Amino acid sequence: GEESLSEAESRGAALFFGETGDCFHCHGTVLFTDHRFHDIGLDAEPARGRADVTGDPSDVGAFKTPTLRSVAISGPYFHDGSVATLEDAVRYMASGGKPDPSKDSLLQPVNLSEREIAQIVAFLRALTSDEPLVRPTVP
């Protein structure tokens, strides 16, 4: 059936898709991913990331933008699992990431209050599917 968003979820969606949140640049499609690779400045010494595949030094530290569908149940977050909670992941992204010369210029600090972060998290929790989460197995 069709479900509507709560007030907090709606406000979170407005922040997510609006210029205030800036999230839509990489997560603004129906699948909530642009299917591209970005360095979000997470590592002091970046992991090789996409460079392991391409051999291109400009791809060091770049990882594929994950879908945000069911993100509330898919933690820990980021390629290295270094962030335990969805709130902290949103807080990190809103901070603009750590200083890193190869960080993607799309990731800029945005001034979000703790209430606005909670509203974005409420919206992201609303993206949780009823289907079971299946994690890929590594041989």
mmCIF file with all atom_site columns, C-alpha atoms in Angstrom:
data_model
loop_
_atom_site.group_PDB
_atom_site.id
_atom_site.type_symbol
_atom_site.label_atom_id
_atom_site.label_alt_id
_atom_site.label_comp_id
_atom_site.label_asym_id
_atom_site.label_entity_id
_atom_site.label_seq_id
_atom_site.pdbx_PDB_ins_code
_atom_site.Cartn_x
_atom_site.Cartn_y
_atom_site.Cartn_z
_atom_site.occupancy
_atom_site.B_iso_or_equiv
_atom_site.pdbx_formal_charge
_atom_site.auth_seq_id
_atom_site.auth_comp_id
_atom_site.auth_asym_id
_atom_site.auth_atom_id
_atom_site.pdbx_PDB_model_num
ATOM 1   C CA . GLY A 1 1   ? 0.000  0.000   0.000   1.00 0.00 ? 1   GLY A CA 1
ATOM 2   C CA . GLU A 1 2   ? 0.889  3.629   -0.325  1.00 0.00 ? 2   GLU A CA 1
ATOM 3   C CA . GLU A 1 3   ? 2.411  5.147   2.787   1.00 0.00 ? 3   GLU A CA 1
ATOM 4   C CA . SER A 1 4   ? 2.985  8.806   3.525   1.00 0.00 ? 4   SER A CA 1
ATOM 5   C CA . LEU A 1 5   ? 5.993  10.326  5.229   1.00 0.00 ? 5   LEU A CA 1
ATOM 6   C CA . SER A 1 6   ? 5.853  11.751  8.741   1.00 0.00 ? 6   SER A CA 1
ATOM 7   C CA . GLU A 1 7   ? 6.563  15.450  9.218   1.00 0.00 ? 7   GLU A CA 1
ATOM 8   C CA . ALA A 1 8   ? 10.188 14.738  10.237  1.00 0.00 ? 8   ALA A CA 1
ATOM 9   C CA . GLU A 1 9   ? 10.695 12.413  7.232   1.00 0.00 ? 9   GLU A CA 1
ATOM 10  C CA . SER A 1 10  ? 9.204  15.030  4.871   1.00 0.00 ? 10  SER A CA 1
ATOM 11  C CA . ARG A 1 11  ? 11.444 17.748  6.279   1.00 0.00 ? 11  ARG A CA 1
ATOM 12  C CA . GLY A 1 12  ? 14.408 15.377  5.920   1.00 0.00 ? 12  GLY A CA 1
ATOM 13  C CA . ALA A 1 13  ? 13.493 14.704  2.280   1.00 0.00 ? 13  ALA A CA 1
ATOM 14  C CA . ALA A 1 14  ? 13.292 18.459  1.619   1.00 0.00 ? 14  ALA A CA 1
ATOM 15  C CA . LEU A 1 15  ? 16.769 18.906  3.132   1.00 0.00 ? 15  LEU A CA 1
ATOM 16  C CA . PHE A 1 16  ? 18.149 15.869  1.289   1.00 0.00 ? 16  PHE A CA 1
ATOM 17  C CA . PHE A 1 17  ? 16.900 17.000  -2.128  1.00 0.00 ? 17  PHE A CA 1
ATOM 18  C CA . GLY A 1 18  ? 17.395 20.737  -1.499  1.00 0.00 ? 18  GLY A CA 1
ATOM 19  C CA . GLU A 1 19  ? 20.461 22.911  -1.822  1.00 0.00 ? 19  GLU A CA 1
ATOM 20  C CA . THR A 1 20  ? 20.788 22.988  1.982   1.00 0.00 ? 20  THR A CA 1
ATOM 21  C CA . GLY A 1 21  ? 21.649 19.314  2.267   1.00 0.00 ? 21  GLY A CA 1
ATOM 22  C CA . ASP A 1 22  ? 23.513 18.891  -1.035  1.00 0.00 ? 22  ASP A CA 1
ATOM 23  C CA . CYS A 1 23  ? 22.966 15.102  -0.798  1.00 0.00 ? 23  CYS A CA 1
ATOM 24  C CA . PHE A 1 24  ? 21.143 14.962  -4.123  1.00 0.00 ? 24  PHE A CA 1
ATOM 25  C CA . HIS A 1 25  ? 24.323 15.566  -6.155  1.00 0.00 ? 25  HIS A CA 1
ATOM 26  C CA . CYS A 1 26  ? 25.411 11.947  -5.691  1.00 0.00 ? 26  CYS A CA 1
ATOM 27  C CA . HIS A 1 27  ? 22.280 10.309  -4.238  1.00 0.00 ? 27  HIS A CA 1
ATOM 28  C CA . GLY A 1 28  ? 19.505 12.095  -6.169  1.00 0.00 ? 28  GLY A CA 1
ATOM 29  C CA . THR A 1 29  ? 18.335 9.354   -8.538  1.00 0.00 ? 29  THR A CA 1
ATOM 30  C CA . VAL A 1 30  ? 15.520 6.866   -8.030  1.00 0.00 ? 30  VAL A CA 1
ATOM 31  C CA . LEU A 1 31  ? 18.129 4.344   -6.827  1.00 0.00 ? 31  LEU A CA 1
ATOM 32  C CA . PHE A 1 32  ? 19.763 6.968   -4.575  1.00 0.00 ? 32  PHE A CA 1
ATOM 33  C CA . THR A 1 33  ? 23.158 6.522   -6.263  1.00 0.00 ? 33  THR A CA 1
ATOM 34  C CA . ASP A 1 34  ? 24.823 8.142   -9.263  1.00 0.00 ? 34  ASP A CA 1
ATOM 35  C CA . HIS A 1 35  ? 26.740 4.881   -9.985  1.00 0.00 ? 35  HIS A CA 1
ATOM 36  C CA . ARG A 1 36  ? 29.937 6.940   -10.024 1.00 0.00 ? 36  ARG A CA 1
ATOM 37  C CA . PHE A 1 37  ? 33.094 6.884   -7.923  1.00 0.00 ? 37  PHE A CA 1
ATOM 38  C CA . HIS A 1 38  ? 33.995 9.638   -5.444  1.00 0.00 ? 38  HIS A CA 1
ATOM 39  C CA . ASP A 1 39  ? 36.701 10.319  -2.874  1.00 0.00 ? 39  ASP A CA 1
ATOM 40  C CA . ILE A 1 40  ? 34.906 11.614  0.238   1.00 0.00 ? 40  ILE A CA 1
ATOM 41  C CA . GLY A 1 41  ? 38.105 12.392  2.145   1.00 0.00 ? 41  GLY A CA 1
ATOM 42  C CA . LEU A 1 42  ? 37.571 9.622   4.666   1.00 0.00 ? 42  LEU A CA 1
ATOM 43  C CA . ASP A 1 43  ? 41.110 8.275   4.957   1.00 0.00 ? 43  ASP A CA 1
ATOM 44  C CA . ALA A 1 44  ? 44.233 10.060  6.159   1.00 0.00 ? 44  ALA A CA 1
ATOM 45  C CA . GLU A 1 45  ? 46.115 7.822   3.731   1.00 0.00 ? 45  GLU A CA 1
ATOM 46  C CA . PRO A 1 46  ? 43.513 6.965   1.097   1.00 0.00 ? 46  PRO A CA 1
ATOM 47  C CA . ALA A 1 47  ? 42.806 3.355   0.284   1.00 0.00 ? 47  ALA A CA 1
ATOM 48  C CA . ARG A 1 48  ? 43.507 2.544   -3.340  1.00 0.00 ? 48  ARG A CA 1
ATOM 49  C CA . GLY A 1 49  ? 39.802 2.339   -4.130  1.00 0.00 ? 49  GLY A CA 1
ATOM 50  C CA . ARG A 1 50  ? 38.956 2.461   -7.834  1.00 0.00 ? 50  ARG A CA 1
ATOM 51  C CA . ALA A 1 51  ? 42.680 2.807   -8.657  1.00 0.00 ? 51  ALA A CA 1
ATOM 52  C CA . ASP A 1 52  ? 43.046 -0.927  -7.934  1.00 0.00 ? 52  ASP A CA 1
ATOM 53  C CA . VAL A 1 53  ? 40.930 -1.532  -11.044 1.00 0.00 ? 53  VAL A CA 1
ATOM 54  C CA . THR A 1 54  ? 41.900 1.333   -13.342 1.00 0.00 ? 54  THR A CA 1
ATOM 55  C CA . GLY A 1 55  ? 45.546 1.887   -12.369 1.00 0.00 ? 55  GLY A CA 1
ATOM 56  C CA . ASP A 1 56  ? 44.811 5.622   -12.646 1.00 0.00 ? 56  ASP A CA 1
ATOM 57  C CA . PRO A 1 57  ? 46.387 7.600   -9.765  1.00 0.00 ? 57  PRO A CA 1
ATOM 58  C CA . SER A 1 58  ? 43.475 10.052  -9.874  1.00 0.00 ? 58  SER A CA 1
ATOM 59  C CA . ASP A 1 59  ? 41.190 7.186   -8.799  1.00 0.00 ? 59  ASP A CA 1
ATOM 60  C CA . VAL A 1 60  ? 43.026 6.595   -5.490  1.00 0.00 ? 60  VAL A CA 1
ATOM 61  C CA . GLY A 1 61  ? 40.513 6.915   -2.646  1.00 0.00 ? 61  GLY A CA 1
ATOM 62  C CA . ALA A 1 62  ? 37.472 6.868   -4.944  1.00 0.00 ? 62  ALA A CA 1
ATOM 63  C CA . PHE A 1 63  ? 34.701 4.400   -4.112  1.00 0.00 ? 63  PHE A CA 1
ATOM 64  C CA . LYS A 1 64  ? 31.334 3.795   -5.743  1.00 0.00 ? 64  LYS A CA 1
ATOM 65  C CA . THR A 1 65  ? 28.441 5.833   -4.392  1.00 0.00 ? 65  THR A CA 1
ATOM 66  C CA . PRO A 1 66  ? 26.295 3.317   -2.523  1.00 0.00 ? 66  PRO A CA 1
ATOM 67  C CA . THR A 1 67  ? 22.540 3.215   -2.850  1.00 0.00 ? 67  THR A CA 1
ATOM 68  C CA . LEU A 1 68  ? 20.725 4.614   0.148   1.00 0.00 ? 68  LEU A CA 1
ATOM 69  C CA . ARG A 1 69  ? 17.857 2.163   -0.147  1.00 0.00 ? 69  ARG A CA 1
ATOM 70  C CA . SER A 1 70  ? 17.702 0.261   3.166   1.00 0.00 ? 70  SER A CA 1
ATOM 71  C CA . VAL A 1 71  ? 20.713 2.241   4.380   1.00 0.00 ? 71  VAL A CA 1
ATOM 72  C CA . ALA A 1 72  ? 19.336 2.228   7.930   1.00 0.00 ? 72  ALA A CA 1
ATOM 73  C CA . ILE A 1 73  ? 19.961 -1.530  8.156   1.00 0.00 ? 73  ILE A CA 1
ATOM 74  C CA . SER A 1 74  ? 23.177 -1.742  6.151   1.00 0.00 ? 74  SER A CA 1
ATOM 75  C CA . GLY A 1 75  ? 25.746 -0.304  8.581   1.00 0.00 ? 75  GLY A CA 1
ATOM 76  C CA . PRO A 1 76  ? 28.501 0.043   9.502   1.00 0.00 ? 76  PRO A CA 1
ATOM 77  C CA . TYR A 1 77  ? 29.040 2.785   6.936   1.00 0.00 ? 77  TYR A CA 1
ATOM 78  C CA . PHE A 1 78  ? 31.552 3.767   4.268   1.00 0.00 ? 78  PHE A CA 1
ATOM 79  C CA . HIS A 1 79  ? 33.915 1.484   2.399   1.00 0.00 ? 79  HIS A CA 1
ATOM 80  C CA . ASP A 1 80  ? 35.900 0.669   5.512   1.00 0.00 ? 80  ASP A CA 1
ATOM 81  C CA . GLY A 1 81  ? 33.017 0.329   7.978   1.00 0.00 ? 81  GLY A CA 1
ATOM 82  C CA . SER A 1 82  ? 34.576 3.075   10.089  1.00 0.00 ? 82  SER A CA 1
ATOM 83  C CA . VAL A 1 83  ? 31.291 4.793   11.015  1.00 0.00 ? 83  VAL A CA 1
ATOM 84  C CA . ALA A 1 84  ? 28.897 2.820   13.189  1.00 0.00 ? 84  ALA A CA 1
ATOM 85  C CA . THR A 1 85  ? 25.697 4.865   13.047  1.00 0.00 ? 85  THR A CA 1
ATOM 86  C CA . LEU A 1 86  ? 23.634 6.432   10.299  1.00 0.00 ? 86  LEU A CA 1
ATOM 87  C CA . GLU A 1 87  ? 23.538 9.674   12.299  1.00 0.00 ? 87  GLU A CA 1
ATOM 88  C CA . ASP A 1 88  ? 27.344 9.816   12.351  1.00 0.00 ? 88  ASP A CA 1
ATOM 89  C CA . ALA A 1 89  ? 27.504 9.026   8.621   1.00 0.00 ? 89  ALA A CA 1
ATOM 90  C CA . VAL A 1 90  ? 25.145 11.917  7.824   1.00 0.00 ? 90  VAL A CA 1
ATOM 91  C CA . ARG A 1 91  ? 27.061 14.157  10.243  1.00 0.00 ? 91  ARG A CA 1
ATOM 92  C CA . TYR A 1 92  ? 30.356 13.257  8.495   1.00 0.00 ? 92  TYR A CA 1
ATOM 93  C CA . MET A 1 93  ? 28.967 13.958  5.030   1.00 0.00 ? 93  MET A CA 1
ATOM 94  C CA . ALA A 1 94  ? 27.467 17.274  6.205   1.00 0.00 ? 94  ALA A CA 1
ATOM 95  C CA . SER A 1 95  ? 30.889 18.266  7.592   1.00 0.00 ? 95  SER A CA 1
ATOM 96  C CA . GLY A 1 96  ? 32.356 18.132  4.090   1.00 0.00 ? 96  GLY A CA 1
ATOM 97  C CA . GLY A 1 97  ? 34.764 15.344  5.007   1.00 0.00 ? 97  GLY A CA 1
ATOM 98  C CA . LYS A 1 98  ? 38.364 15.525  6.127   1.00 0.00 ? 98  LYS A CA 1
ATOM 99  C CA . PRO A 1 99  ? 40.879 17.727  4.305   1.00 0.00 ? 99  PRO A CA 1
ATOM 100 C CA . ASP A 1 100 ? 42.148 15.738  1.335   1.00 0.00 ? 100 ASP A CA 1
ATOM 101 C CA . PRO A 1 101 ? 43.532 17.205  -1.893  1.00 0.00 ? 101 PRO A CA 1
ATOM 102 C CA . SER A 1 102 ? 41.907 14.437  -3.954  1.00 0.00 ? 102 SER A CA 1
ATOM 103 C CA . LYS A 1 103 ? 38.489 14.756  -2.269  1.00 0.00 ? 103 LYS A CA 1
ATOM 104 C CA . ASP A 1 104 ? 35.649 15.260  -4.735  1.00 0.00 ? 104 ASP A CA 1
ATOM 105 C CA . SER A 1 105 ? 34.687 18.932  -5.028  1.00 0.00 ? 105 SER A CA 1
ATOM 106 C CA . LEU A 1 106 ? 30.989 17.963  -4.785  1.00 0.00 ? 106 LEU A CA 1
ATOM 107 C CA . LEU A 1 107 ? 31.506 17.229  -1.092  1.00 0.00 ? 107 LEU A CA 1
ATOM 108 C CA . GLN A 1 108 ? 31.271 20.594  0.625   1.00 0.00 ? 108 GLN A CA 1
ATOM 109 C CA . PRO A 1 109 ? 30.477 21.417  4.245   1.00 0.00 ? 109 PRO A CA 1
ATOM 110 C CA . VAL A 1 110 ? 26.843 22.304  4.827   1.00 0.00 ? 110 VAL A CA 1
ATOM 111 C CA . ASN A 1 111 ? 25.567 23.988  7.939   1.00 0.00 ? 111 ASN A CA 1
ATOM 112 C CA . LEU A 1 112 ? 23.042 21.525  9.363   1.00 0.00 ? 112 LEU A CA 1
ATOM 113 C CA . SER A 1 113 ? 21.719 21.584  12.898  1.00 0.00 ? 113 SER A CA 1
ATOM 114 C CA . GLU A 1 114 ? 21.448 18.382  14.908  1.00 0.00 ? 114 GLU A CA 1
ATOM 115 C CA . ARG A 1 115 ? 17.674 18.584  14.366  1.00 0.00 ? 115 ARG A CA 1
ATOM 116 C CA . GLU A 1 116 ? 18.162 18.761  10.578  1.00 0.00 ? 116 GLU A CA 1
ATOM 117 C CA . ILE A 1 117 ? 20.572 15.807  10.709  1.00 0.00 ? 117 ILE A CA 1
ATOM 118 C CA . ALA A 1 118 ? 17.918 13.858  12.652  1.00 0.00 ? 118 ALA A CA 1
ATOM 119 C CA . GLN A 1 119 ? 15.323 14.787  10.010  1.00 0.00 ? 119 GLN A CA 1
ATOM 120 C CA . ILE A 1 120 ? 17.559 13.559  7.169   1.00 0.00 ? 120 ILE A CA 1
ATOM 121 C CA . VAL A 1 121 ? 18.149 10.343  9.118   1.00 0.00 ? 121 VAL A CA 1
ATOM 122 C CA . ALA A 1 122 ? 14.371 9.961   9.577   1.00 0.00 ? 122 ALA A CA 1
ATOM 123 C CA . PHE A 1 123 ? 13.948 10.296  5.794   1.00 0.00 ? 123 PHE A CA 1
ATOM 124 C CA . LEU A 1 124 ? 16.735 7.758   5.151   1.00 0.00 ? 124 LEU A CA 1
ATOM 125 C CA . ARG A 1 125 ? 15.128 5.304   7.577   1.00 0.00 ? 125 ARG A CA 1
ATOM 126 C CA . ALA A 1 126 ? 11.926 5.627   5.516   1.00 0.00 ? 126 ALA A CA 1
ATOM 127 C CA . LEU A 1 127 ? 13.870 4.166   2.561   1.00 0.00 ? 127 LEU A CA 1
ATOM 128 C CA . THR A 1 128 ? 14.074 0.789   4.313   1.00 0.00 ? 128 THR A CA 1
ATOM 129 C CA . SER A 1 129 ? 12.650 -2.048  2.247   1.00 0.00 ? 129 SER A CA 1
ATOM 130 C CA . ASP A 1 130 ? 10.511 -4.839  3.632   1.00 0.00 ? 130 ASP A CA 1
ATOM 131 C CA . GLU A 1 131 ? 12.704 -7.306  1.736   1.00 0.00 ? 131 GLU A CA 1
ATOM 132 C CA . PRO A 1 132 ? 15.520 -8.984  3.673   1.00 0.00 ? 132 PRO A CA 1
ATOM 133 C CA . LEU A 1 133 ? 18.978 -7.456  3.287   1.00 0.00 ? 133 LEU A CA 1
ATOM 134 C CA . VAL A 1 134 ? 21.268 -9.869  1.481   1.00 0.00 ? 134 VAL A CA 1
ATOM 135 C CA . ARG A 1 135 ? 24.958 -9.204  1.934   1.00 0.00 ? 135 ARG A CA 1
ATOM 136 C CA . PRO A 1 136 ? 27.265 -10.456 -0.822  1.00 0.00 ? 136 PRO A CA 1
ATOM 137 C CA . THR A 1 137 ? 29.547 -13.297 0.166   1.00 0.00 ? 137 THR A CA 1
ATOM 138 C CA . VAL A 1 138 ? 33.250 -13.151 -0.577  1.00 0.00 ? 138 VAL A CA 1
ATOM 139 C CA . PRO A 1 139 ? 34.664 -16.455 -1.794  1.00 0.00 ? 139 PRO A CA 1
#
